[in-house]
CSV table of C-alpha atoms in Angstrom, one decimal:
chain,number,residue,atom,x,y,z
A,16,MET,CA,2.7,-20.7,-16.2
A,17,SER,CA,0.0,-23.3,-16.2
A,18,SER,CA,-2.7,-24.2,-18.8
A,19,THR,CA,-4.9,-21.5,-17.3
A,20,THR,CA,-2.9,-18.8,-18.9
A,21,LEU,CA,-4.6,-17.3,-21.9
A,22,ARG,CA,-3.1,-17.6,-25.2
A,23,PRO,CA,-0.8,-14.5,-25.6
A,24,ALA,CA,-2.5,-12.1,-27.9
A,25,SER,CA,-0.6,-11.3,-31.1
A,26,PRO,CA,1.5,-8.1,-30.6
A,27,LEU,CA,0.9,-7.1,-34.2
A,28,PRO,CA,-2.2,-5.0,-33.8
A,29,TRP,CA,-0.7,-3.2,-30.8
A,30,LEU,CA,2.4,-2.2,-32.7
A,31,ALA,CA,0.4,-1.2,-35.6
A,32,GLY,CA,-1.8,1.0,-33.5
A,33,THR,CA,1.2,2.5,-31.9
A,34,LEU,CA,2.6,3.4,-35.2
A,35,ALA,CA,-0.7,4.9,-36.4
A,36,GLY,CA,-0.9,6.9,-33.2
A,37,LEU,CA,2.6,8.1,-33.8
A,38,ALA,CA,1.8,9.0,-37.4
A,39,VAL,CA,-1.3,11.1,-36.1
A,40,TRP,CA,0.9,12.8,-33.5
A,41,VAL,CA,3.4,13.9,-36.2
A,42,ALA,CA,0.7,15.0,-38.4
A,43,LEU,CA,-0.9,17.1,-35.5
A,44,TYR,CA,2.4,18.6,-34.4
A,45,SER,CA,3.4,19.6,-37.9
A,46,GLN,CA,0.2,21.8,-38.0
A,47,LEU,CA,0.9,23.7,-34.8
A,48,VAL,CA,2.1,26.9,-36.5
A,49,PRO,CA,-0.6,27.1,-39.1
A,50,PHE,CA,-3.2,26.2,-36.6
A,51,SER,CA,-2.2,29.0,-34.1
A,52,ASP,CA,-1.8,31.5,-36.9
A,53,TRP,CA,-5.3,30.7,-38.1
A,54,ALA,CA,-6.7,30.8,-34.6
A,55,VAL,CA,-5.1,34.2,-33.9
A,56,SER,CA,-6.3,35.7,-37.2
A,57,LEU,CA,-9.9,34.7,-36.0
A,58,LEU,CA,-9.5,37.0,-33.0
A,59,PRO,CA,-11.1,40.4,-32.9
A,60,VAL,CA,-8.0,41.9,-31.3
A,61,ASP,CA,-5.0,43.7,-32.6
A,62,PRO,CA,-2.3,41.0,-32.8
A,63,ALA,CA,0.3,43.7,-31.6
A,64,SER,CA,-1.7,44.6,-28.5
A,65,HIS,CA,-0.9,43.2,-25.1
A,66,LEU,CA,-4.0,41.2,-25.1
A,67,GLY,CA,-3.3,40.0,-28.8
A,68,GLN,CA,0.3,38.8,-27.7
A,69,SER,CA,-1.0,37.1,-24.7
A,70,LEU,CA,-3.7,35.1,-26.6
A,71,ALA,CA,-1.2,34.3,-29.4
A,72,PHE,CA,1.0,32.7,-26.7
A,73,PHE,CA,-1.6,30.7,-25.3
A,74,LEU,CA,-3.1,29.5,-28.5
A,75,TYR,CA,0.3,28.2,-29.6
A,76,ASP,CA,1.7,26.8,-26.2
A,77,THR,CA,-1.4,25.0,-25.1
A,78,PRO,CA,-1.7,22.3,-28.0
A,79,LYS,CA,2.1,22.2,-28.2
A,80,VAL,CA,2.7,21.4,-24.7
A,81,LEU,CA,0.0,18.9,-24.3
A,82,LEU,CA,1.1,17.0,-27.5
A,83,LEU,CA,4.8,16.8,-26.5
A,84,LEU,CA,3.8,15.8,-22.8
A,85,THR,CA,1.7,13.1,-24.1
A,86,LEU,CA,4.5,11.7,-26.1
A,87,VAL,CA,7.1,12.0,-23.4
A,88,VAL,CA,4.8,10.4,-20.7
A,89,PHE,CA,4.0,7.5,-23.1
A,90,ALA,CA,7.6,6.9,-23.8
A,91,MET,CA,8.5,7.1,-20.2
A,92,GLY,CA,5.6,4.6,-19.4
A,93,VAL,CA,6.9,2.1,-21.8
A,94,VAL,CA,10.5,2.5,-20.5
A,95,ARG,CA,9.3,2.1,-17.0
A,96,SER,CA,7.8,-1.2,-17.7
A,97,PHE,CA,11.2,-2.7,-17.9
A,98,PHE,CA,12.1,-1.8,-14.3
A,99,SER,CA,10.5,-2.5,-10.9
A,100,PRO,CA,11.6,-1.3,-7.5
A,101,GLU,CA,12.2,-4.7,-6.4
A,102,ARG,CA,14.7,-5.4,-9.2
A,103,THR,CA,16.3,-2.1,-8.5
A,104,ARG,CA,16.7,-2.9,-5.1
A,105,ALA,CA,18.4,-6.3,-5.9
A,106,LEU,CA,20.7,-4.4,-8.3
A,107,LEU,CA,21.7,-1.9,-5.6
A,108,ALA,CA,22.1,-4.2,-2.5
A,109,GLY,CA,25.6,-4.1,-1.4
A,110,ARG,CA,26.8,-1.7,-3.9
A,111,ARG,CA,29.7,0.4,-2.8
A,112,GLU,CA,29.6,4.2,-2.7
A,113,GLY,CA,30.4,6.0,-5.8
A,114,VAL,CA,29.3,3.6,-8.6
A,115,GLY,CA,26.4,2.7,-6.4
A,116,ASN,CA,25.4,6.4,-6.2
A,117,ALA,CA,25.5,6.9,-10.0
A,118,MET,CA,23.6,3.6,-10.5
A,119,ALA,CA,21.0,4.5,-8.0
A,120,ALA,CA,20.3,8.0,-9.4
A,121,SER,CA,20.0,6.7,-13.0
A,122,LEU,CA,17.6,4.0,-11.8
A,123,GLY,CA,15.8,6.5,-9.8
A,124,ILE,CA,14.7,8.3,-13.0
A,125,VAL,CA,13.3,5.2,-14.6
A,126,THR,CA,12.0,3.1,-11.7
A,127,PRO,CA,8.3,3.7,-11.2
A,128,PHE,CA,6.9,4.1,-7.8
A,129,CYS,CA,4.1,6.3,-6.4
A,130,SER,CA,4.8,9.0,-3.7
A,131,CYS,CA,3.0,7.0,-1.0
A,132,SER,CA,5.4,4.1,-1.7
A,133,ALA,CA,8.4,6.3,-0.6
A,134,VAL,CA,8.7,5.1,2.9
A,135,PRO,CA,8.1,1.3,2.2
A,136,LEU,CA,10.6,1.7,-0.5
A,137,PHE,CA,13.2,3.6,1.8
A,138,ILE,CA,12.8,0.7,4.3
A,139,GLY,CA,12.9,-2.0,1.7
A,140,PHE,CA,16.2,-0.7,0.4
A,141,VAL,CA,18.0,0.1,3.6
A,142,SER,CA,16.9,-3.2,5.3
A,143,ALA,CA,18.0,-5.2,2.2
A,144,GLY,CA,21.6,-3.9,2.4
A,145,VAL,CA,21.5,-0.9,0.0
A,146,PRO,CA,23.8,1.7,1.7
A,147,LEU,CA,22.0,4.8,3.1
A,148,GLY,CA,23.8,7.3,0.8
A,149,VAL,CA,23.0,5.0,-2.2
A,150,THR,CA,19.4,5.0,-1.2
A,151,PHE,CA,19.3,8.7,-1.0
A,152,SER,CA,20.8,9.1,-4.4
A,153,PHE,CA,17.7,6.9,-5.5
A,154,LEU,CA,15.2,9.0,-3.6
A,155,ILE,CA,16.7,12.3,-4.7
A,156,ALA,CA,16.9,11.5,-8.5
A,157,ALA,CA,13.3,10.3,-8.6
A,158,PRO,CA,11.5,13.6,-8.1
A,159,MET,CA,14.5,15.8,-9.2
A,160,VAL,CA,14.7,14.4,-12.8
A,161,ASN,CA,10.9,14.5,-13.4
A,162,GLU,CA,9.7,13.1,-16.8
A,163,VAL,CA,7.0,15.9,-17.0
A,164,ALA,CA,9.6,18.6,-16.4
A,165,LEU,CA,12.0,17.0,-18.8
A,166,GLY,CA,9.2,16.8,-21.5
A,167,LEU,CA,8.2,20.5,-21.0
A,168,LEU,CA,11.6,21.8,-20.9
A,169,PHE,CA,12.3,20.0,-24.2
A,170,ALA,CA,9.1,21.3,-25.7
A,171,LEU,CA,9.4,24.9,-24.6
A,172,LEU,CA,13.2,25.6,-24.2
A,173,GLY,CA,14.9,23.1,-26.5
A,174,TRP,CA,17.0,20.0,-26.1
A,175,LYS,CA,20.2,21.8,-24.8
A,176,VAL,CA,18.3,23.0,-21.7
A,177,ALA,CA,16.4,19.6,-21.3
A,178,LEU,CA,19.7,17.8,-21.5
A,179,THR,CA,21.5,20.1,-19.1
A,180,TYR,CA,18.7,19.7,-16.6
A,181,LEU,CA,18.9,15.9,-16.9
A,182,VAL,CA,22.7,15.8,-16.5
A,183,PHE,CA,22.7,18.4,-13.6
A,184,GLY,CA,19.8,16.6,-11.9
A,185,LEU,CA,21.5,13.3,-12.0
A,186,GLY,CA,24.7,15.1,-10.7
A,187,ILE,CA,23.0,16.6,-7.7
A,188,ALA,CA,21.5,13.2,-6.8
A,189,ILE,CA,24.8,11.4,-7.2
A,190,ALA,CA,26.7,14.0,-5.2
A,191,ALA,CA,24.2,14.5,-2.5
A,192,GLY,CA,23.8,10.9,-1.9
A,193,TRP,CA,27.5,10.5,-1.8
A,194,VAL,CA,27.9,13.3,0.9
A,195,ILE,CA,25.2,11.7,3.0
A,196,GLY,CA,26.9,8.4,2.7
A,197,LYS,CA,30.1,9.9,3.7
A,198,LEU,CA,28.7,11.6,6.6
A,199,LYS,CA,27.7,8.0,8.1
A,200,LEU,CA,24.3,9.1,9.5
A,201,GLU,CA,22.8,5.7,9.9
A,202,SER,CA,22.3,6.3,13.6
A,203,TRP,CA,20.0,9.3,12.7
A,204,LEU,CA,17.5,7.0,11.2
A,205,GLU,CA,14.5,6.3,13.3
A,206,PRO,CA,15.7,3.4,15.5
A,207,TRP,CA,13.1,0.9,14.5
A,208,VAL,CA,14.1,1.2,10.9
A,209,LEU,CA,17.4,-0.6,11.4
A,210,LYS,CA,15.7,-3.4,13.4
A,211,ILE,CA,13.7,-4.5,10.4
A,212,HIS,CA,14.8,-7.4,8.4
A,213,ALA,CA,13.3,-7.4,5.1
A,214,GLY,CA,12.0,-10.7,3.8
A,215,THR,CA,13.1,-11.9,0.6
A,216,ALA,CA,9.8,-13.0,-0.9
A,217,GLU,CA,10.5,-13.8,-4.6
A,218,LEU,CA,7.8,-12.3,-6.7
A,219,PRO,CA,6.6,-14.8,-9.3
A,220,GLU,CA,8.3,-14.4,-12.6
A,221,VAL,CA,5.9,-12.6,-15.0
A,222,THR,CA,6.3,-12.4,-18.6
A,223,VAL,CA,5.7,-8.8,-19.9
A,224,THR,CA,4.9,-8.6,-23.5
A,225,TRP,CA,5.1,-5.7,-25.7
A,226,PRO,CA,1.3,-5.2,-25.7
A,227,ASP,CA,1.6,-5.0,-21.9
A,228,ARG,CA,4.3,-2.3,-22.3
A,229,ILE,CA,2.3,-0.3,-24.7
A,230,ARG,CA,-0.6,-0.6,-22.4
A,231,THR,CA,1.5,0.7,-19.5
A,232,GLY,CA,2.5,3.6,-21.6
A,233,LEU,CA,-1.1,4.4,-22.4
A,234,ASP,CA,-2.0,4.0,-18.8
A,235,SER,CA,0.5,6.4,-17.6
A,236,VAL,CA,-0.7,8.9,-20.3
A,237,LYS,CA,-4.2,8.6,-19.1
A,238,GLU,CA,-3.1,8.9,-15.4
A,239,ILE,CA,-0.4,11.5,-15.6
A,240,VAL,CA,-1.8,13.8,-18.4
A,241,GLY,CA,-5.2,13.5,-16.8
A,242,ARG,CA,-3.9,14.7,-13.6
A,243,VAL,CA,-1.8,17.6,-14.8
A,244,TRP,CA,-3.5,19.0,-17.8
A,245,TYR,CA,-5.3,21.8,-15.9
A,246,TRP,CA,-2.1,22.7,-14.1
A,247,ILE,CA,-0.6,23.2,-17.7
A,248,ILE,CA,-3.3,25.2,-18.9
A,249,ALA,CA,-3.2,27.4,-15.7
A,250,GLY,CA,0.5,27.7,-16.0
A,251,ILE,CA,0.2,28.7,-19.7
A,252,ALA,CA,-2.4,31.2,-18.9
A,253,VAL,CA,-0.2,32.8,-16.2
A,254,GLY,CA,2.8,32.6,-18.7
A,255,ALA,CA,0.7,34.3,-21.3
A,256,LEU,CA,-0.3,37.1,-19.1
A,257,ILE,CA,3.5,37.6,-18.3
A,258,HIS,CA,4.4,37.4,-22.0
A,259,GLY,CA,1.8,40.0,-22.8
A,260,TYR,CA,1.9,42.4,-19.8
A,261,ALA,CA,4.9,42.1,-17.6
A,262,PRO,CA,7.3,45.0,-17.8
A,263,GLU,CA,10.6,43.6,-19.1
A,264,GLU,CA,12.9,45.8,-17.0
A,265,LEU,CA,11.4,45.1,-13.7
A,266,LEU,CA,11.6,41.2,-14.2
A,267,ALA,CA,15.1,41.4,-15.6
A,268,SER,CA,16.3,43.4,-12.6
A,269,ILE,CA,14.8,41.0,-10.1
A,270,MET,CA,15.5,37.6,-11.9
A,271,GLY,CA,18.2,38.5,-14.2
A,272,LYS,CA,21.7,37.1,-13.8
A,273,ASP,CA,23.1,40.4,-12.6
A,274,ALA,CA,21.2,40.0,-9.3
A,275,TRP,CA,23.4,37.3,-7.7
A,276,TRP,CA,21.1,36.9,-4.8
A,277,SER,CA,18.3,35.9,-7.0
A,278,VAL,CA,19.4,32.2,-7.1
A,279,PRO,CA,19.4,31.7,-3.3
A,280,ALA,CA,16.1,33.7,-3.1
A,281,ALA,CA,14.6,31.4,-5.7
A,282,VAL,CA,15.5,28.3,-3.7
A,283,LEU,CA,14.2,29.7,-0.5
A,284,VAL,CA,10.9,30.5,-2.1
A,285,GLY,CA,10.7,27.2,-4.0
A,286,ILE,CA,11.3,24.9,-1.0
A,287,PRO,CA,8.0,25.3,0.8
A,288,MET,CA,6.1,25.6,-2.3
A,289,TYR,CA,4.4,22.5,-3.5
A,290,SER,CA,3.4,22.6,-7.0
A,291,ASN,CA,3.4,20.7,-10.1
A,292,ALA,CA,6.3,20.9,-12.6
A,293,ALA,CA,3.6,21.0,-15.2
A,294,GLY,CA,2.3,24.3,-14.0
A,295,ILE,CA,5.6,26.0,-13.4
A,296,ILE,CA,7.4,25.5,-16.6
A,297,PRO,CA,5.2,27.4,-18.9
A,298,VAL,CA,5.6,30.3,-16.4
A,299,VAL,CA,9.5,29.7,-16.6
A,300,GLU,CA,9.3,30.0,-20.3
A,301,ALA,CA,7.5,33.4,-20.2
A,302,LEU,CA,9.8,34.7,-17.4
A,303,LEU,CA,12.8,33.8,-19.7
A,304,GLY,CA,11.5,35.6,-22.5
A,305,LYS,CA,11.3,38.6,-20.3
A,306,GLY,CA,14.9,38.5,-19.3
A,307,ALA,CA,14.8,36.3,-16.3
A,308,ALA,CA,18.2,34.2,-16.0
A,309,LEU,CA,17.8,30.5,-16.8
A,310,GLY,CA,19.9,29.4,-13.7
A,311,THR,CA,17.7,31.4,-11.4
A,312,VAL,CA,14.3,30.0,-12.9
A,313,LEU,CA,15.8,26.4,-13.0
A,314,ALA,CA,16.9,26.7,-9.4
A,315,PHE,CA,13.4,27.7,-8.5
A,316,MET,CA,11.8,24.9,-10.4
A,317,MET,CA,14.2,22.2,-9.1
A,318,SER,CA,13.6,23.3,-5.6
A,319,VAL,CA,9.8,23.3,-6.0
A,320,ILE,CA,9.7,19.8,-7.4
A,321,ALA,CA,12.6,18.2,-5.6
A,322,LEU,CA,12.2,19.5,-2.1
A,323,SER,CA,8.5,19.4,-1.1
A,324,LEU,CA,7.1,19.6,2.4
A,325,PRO,CA,4.7,16.9,2.1
A,326,GLU,CA,7.4,14.5,1.1
A,327,MET,CA,9.5,15.5,4.1
A,328,ILE,CA,6.6,14.9,6.4
A,329,ILE,CA,6.2,11.4,4.8
A,330,LEU,CA,9.9,10.7,5.3
A,331,ARG,CA,9.7,12.0,8.9
A,332,LYS,CA,8.4,8.4,9.7
A,333,VAL,CA,11.7,6.9,9.2
A,334,LEU,CA,14.2,9.8,9.3
A,335,SER,CA,15.1,12.0,12.3
A,336,VAL,CA,14.6,15.7,11.9
A,337,LYS,CA,18.4,16.1,11.8
A,338,LEU,CA,18.6,13.7,8.9
A,339,ILE,CA,15.9,15.4,7.0
A,340,ALA,CA,17.7,18.8,7.7
A,341,VAL,CA,20.9,17.3,6.2
A,342,PHE,CA,19.0,16.0,3.4
A,343,VAL,CA,17.4,19.3,2.6
A,344,GLY,CA,20.6,21.3,3.2
A,345,VAL,CA,22.7,19.0,0.8
A,346,VAL,CA,20.1,19.0,-1.9
A,347,ALA,CA,19.7,22.8,-1.6
A,348,THR,CA,23.3,23.5,-1.9
A,349,GLY,CA,23.4,21.3,-5.1
A,350,ILE,CA,20.5,23.3,-6.6
A,351,LEU,CA,22.2,26.6,-5.6
A,352,ALA,CA,25.5,25.4,-7.4
A,353,VAL,CA,23.5,24.3,-10.5
A,354,GLY,CA,21.7,27.8,-10.5
A,355,PHE,CA,24.9,29.8,-10.3
A,356,LEU,CA,26.5,27.5,-13.0
A,357,PHE,CA,23.6,27.7,-15.4
A,358,ASN,CA,23.7,31.5,-15.1
A,359,LEU,CA,27.4,31.3,-16.0
A,360,LEU,CA,26.9,28.9,-18.9
A,361,PHE,CA,23.9,30.3,-20.6
A,362,ALA,CA,24.9,34.0,-20.3
B,7,MET,CA,-11.7,-19.5,2.2
B,8,LYS,CA,-9.0,-17.5,0.9
B,9,ASN,CA,-7.0,-14.8,2.9
B,10,VAL,CA,-5.8,-11.9,1.1
B,11,LYS,CA,-3.6,-9.1,2.5
B,12,VAL,CA,-3.2,-5.7,0.8
B,13,LEU,CA,0.1,-4.2,1.8
B,14,GLY,CA,0.3,-0.5,1.8
B,15,PRO,CA,0.3,2.7,3.8
B,16,GLY,CA,-3.3,3.4,3.0
B,17,CYS,CA,-3.1,5.6,0.0
B,18,LYS,CA,-5.7,5.8,-2.8
B,19,ARG,CA,-4.3,3.0,-4.8
B,20,CYS,CA,-4.3,0.7,-1.7
B,21,ASP,CA,-7.9,1.3,-1.2
B,22,ALA,CA,-8.5,0.6,-4.9
B,23,ALA,CA,-6.5,-2.6,-4.7
B,24,VAL,CA,-8.7,-3.8,-1.7
B,25,GLN,CA,-11.9,-2.9,-3.8
B,26,MET,CA,-10.5,-4.9,-6.7
B,27,VAL,CA,-10.0,-8.0,-4.5
B,28,LYS,CA,-13.5,-7.8,-3.1
B,29,ASP,CA,-15.0,-7.2,-6.6
B,30,ALA,CA,-13.2,-10.2,-8.0
B,31,ALA,CA,-14.3,-12.3,-5.2
B,32,THR,CA,-18.0,-11.5,-5.5
B,33,LYS,CA,-17.7,-12.1,-9.3
B,34,ALA,CA,-15.9,-15.4,-8.9
B,35,GLY,CA,-18.2,-16.5,-6.0
B,36,VAL,CA,-15.2,-17.1,-3.8
B,37,GLU,CA,-15.2,-16.4,-0.1
B,38,VAL,CA,-12.3,-14.1,0.7
B,39,THR,CA,-11.2,-12.3,3.8
B,40,VAL,CA,-9.5,-9.1,2.9
B,41,GLU,CA,-6.9,-7.6,5.4
B,42,LYS,CA,-5.1,-4.3,5.1
B,43,VAL,CA,-1.6,-4.2,6.3
B,44,THR,CA,-0.4,-0.7,6.8
B,45,ASP,CA,2.5,-1.2,9.3
B,46,TYR,CA,5.8,-0.5,7.4
B,47,ALA,CA,7.8,-3.0,9.4
B,48,LYS,CA,5.4,-5.7,8.3
B,49,ILE,CA,5.2,-4.6,4.8
B,50,ALA,CA,9.0,-4.8,4.6
B,51,GLY,CA,8.8,-8.2,6.3
B,52,TYR,CA,7.1,-9.5,3.1
B,53,GLY,CA,10.2,-8.3,0.9
B,54,ILE,CA,8.4,-5.9,-1.3
B,55,ALA,CA,9.6,-2.5,-2.0
B,56,SER,CA,6.6,-0.8,-3.7
B,57,THR,CA,3.1,-0.8,-2.7
B,58,PRO,CA,0.3,-1.7,-3.0
B,59,GLY,CA,1.3,-5.4,-2.7
B,60,LEU,CA,-0.9,-8.4,-2.7
B,61,VAL,CA,-0.4,-11.5,-0.5
B,62,VAL,CA,-2.7,-14.5,-1.1
B,63,ASP,CA,-2.7,-17.2,1.5
B,64,GLY,CA,0.7,-16.1,2.9
B,65,LYS,CA,2.2,-15.8,-0.6
B,66,VAL,CA,3.4,-12.5,-2.3
B,67,VAL,CA,1.8,-12.4,-5.8
B,68,HIS,CA,2.2,-8.8,-6.6
B,69,ALA,CA,4.0,-5.5,-5.8
B,70,GLY,CA,3.9,-2.0,-7.1
B,71,GLY,CA,0.9,-0.3,-8.4
B,72,LEU,CA,-2.6,-1.7,-9.2
B,73,PRO,CA,-2.6,-5.2,-10.4
B,74,LYS,CA,-4.6,-6.3,-13.5
B,75,ALA,CA,-8.2,-7.3,-12.8
B,76,GLU,CA,-7.7,-10.6,-14.7
B,77,ASP,CA,-4.6,-11.4,-12.6
B,78,VAL,CA,-6.6,-10.8,-9.4
B,79,ALA,CA,-9.3,-13.1,-10.6
B,80,ARG,CA,-6.8,-15.8,-11.3
B,81,TRP,CA,-5.1,-15.5,-8.0
B,82,ILE,CA,-8.3,-15.8,-5.8
B,83,ARG,CA,-9.6,-18.6,-8.0
B,84,ALA,CA,-6.4,-20.7,-8.0
């Protein structure tokens, strides 16, 4: 860079600030149980009553989820400052199927891009020589393994469930992309897409410093938590109602693992729904507590966040209806498989 | 006279990027024409994969997300 560049700020205040922030976070988190006990004891209702149980659920979950989400989104923001779609594309260009699918799916989780970038990104990848199936692995993994969902699952259901979700989400993205690649559906792209030749404009090399990365993390907290907090509170409120009032036998019989049809039903209901992972997972937690099967609720959650109608409408610009149908079919099949498998594993 | 192109399908961020360029130009007292490029084929032609992207006098300077205000100011003054 030329002499116009400002003297780089010392990273020390930023790092110290981050450490202080983490210390405050830990202190707050350690007070969750005493805080909610104290808040519940102030309530003028019997803790054993339906209302008392609902309120206790709400008062404990709300601060917990918001705290954990803030941490996860911050960490994800910092991680994402190491990746860019342009670099990812260069890494994936010309990759063979198989390894390429696995790499694409993993990069799909950490590479930041906003949903309105899906089409330019798709074109940019395909026209730069990233195989179609590999591109799909990337595009499926990005929403499928959602950092908000991951953080909430970890917060509410523990690391085992979060890790299983991560592994199987990746698995679906890899397998679905691989299948789409094997089907050789390039001719089902909208014809103009294949005619595009992507330019190779080299972006200027920018040095990203640690203060920049921390700032990126804080920005994503502001943006993502700022956008989803009311979904979370609404979701926890619904979850609290279910927790306090829903009759257990009824839910267990509809969403329990004895009802085999509940997994496909959950996927079918989930596809046209467009909601936020943030609002759905607290509901999932409450349903699980009432005897719903984990595979069923996860299949529901995955189909809601990974297969959304608005995204398909956006992708329609570059994909033929047939190709979109294959995409939905392959991903839905993967989700079904995961749902059944979870119900077996977490019996 | 600088020519700035904002590459993007026209989402909220793209509009915000256009506004950033205009604000920076007013502040720096530089005359700038801002052009929005929404055609996907043209966007891909510039070689970027994430939007909004910024092209100043034919040169890609930024891709993916909102740029930093101080960078925008630097690009239009340079």
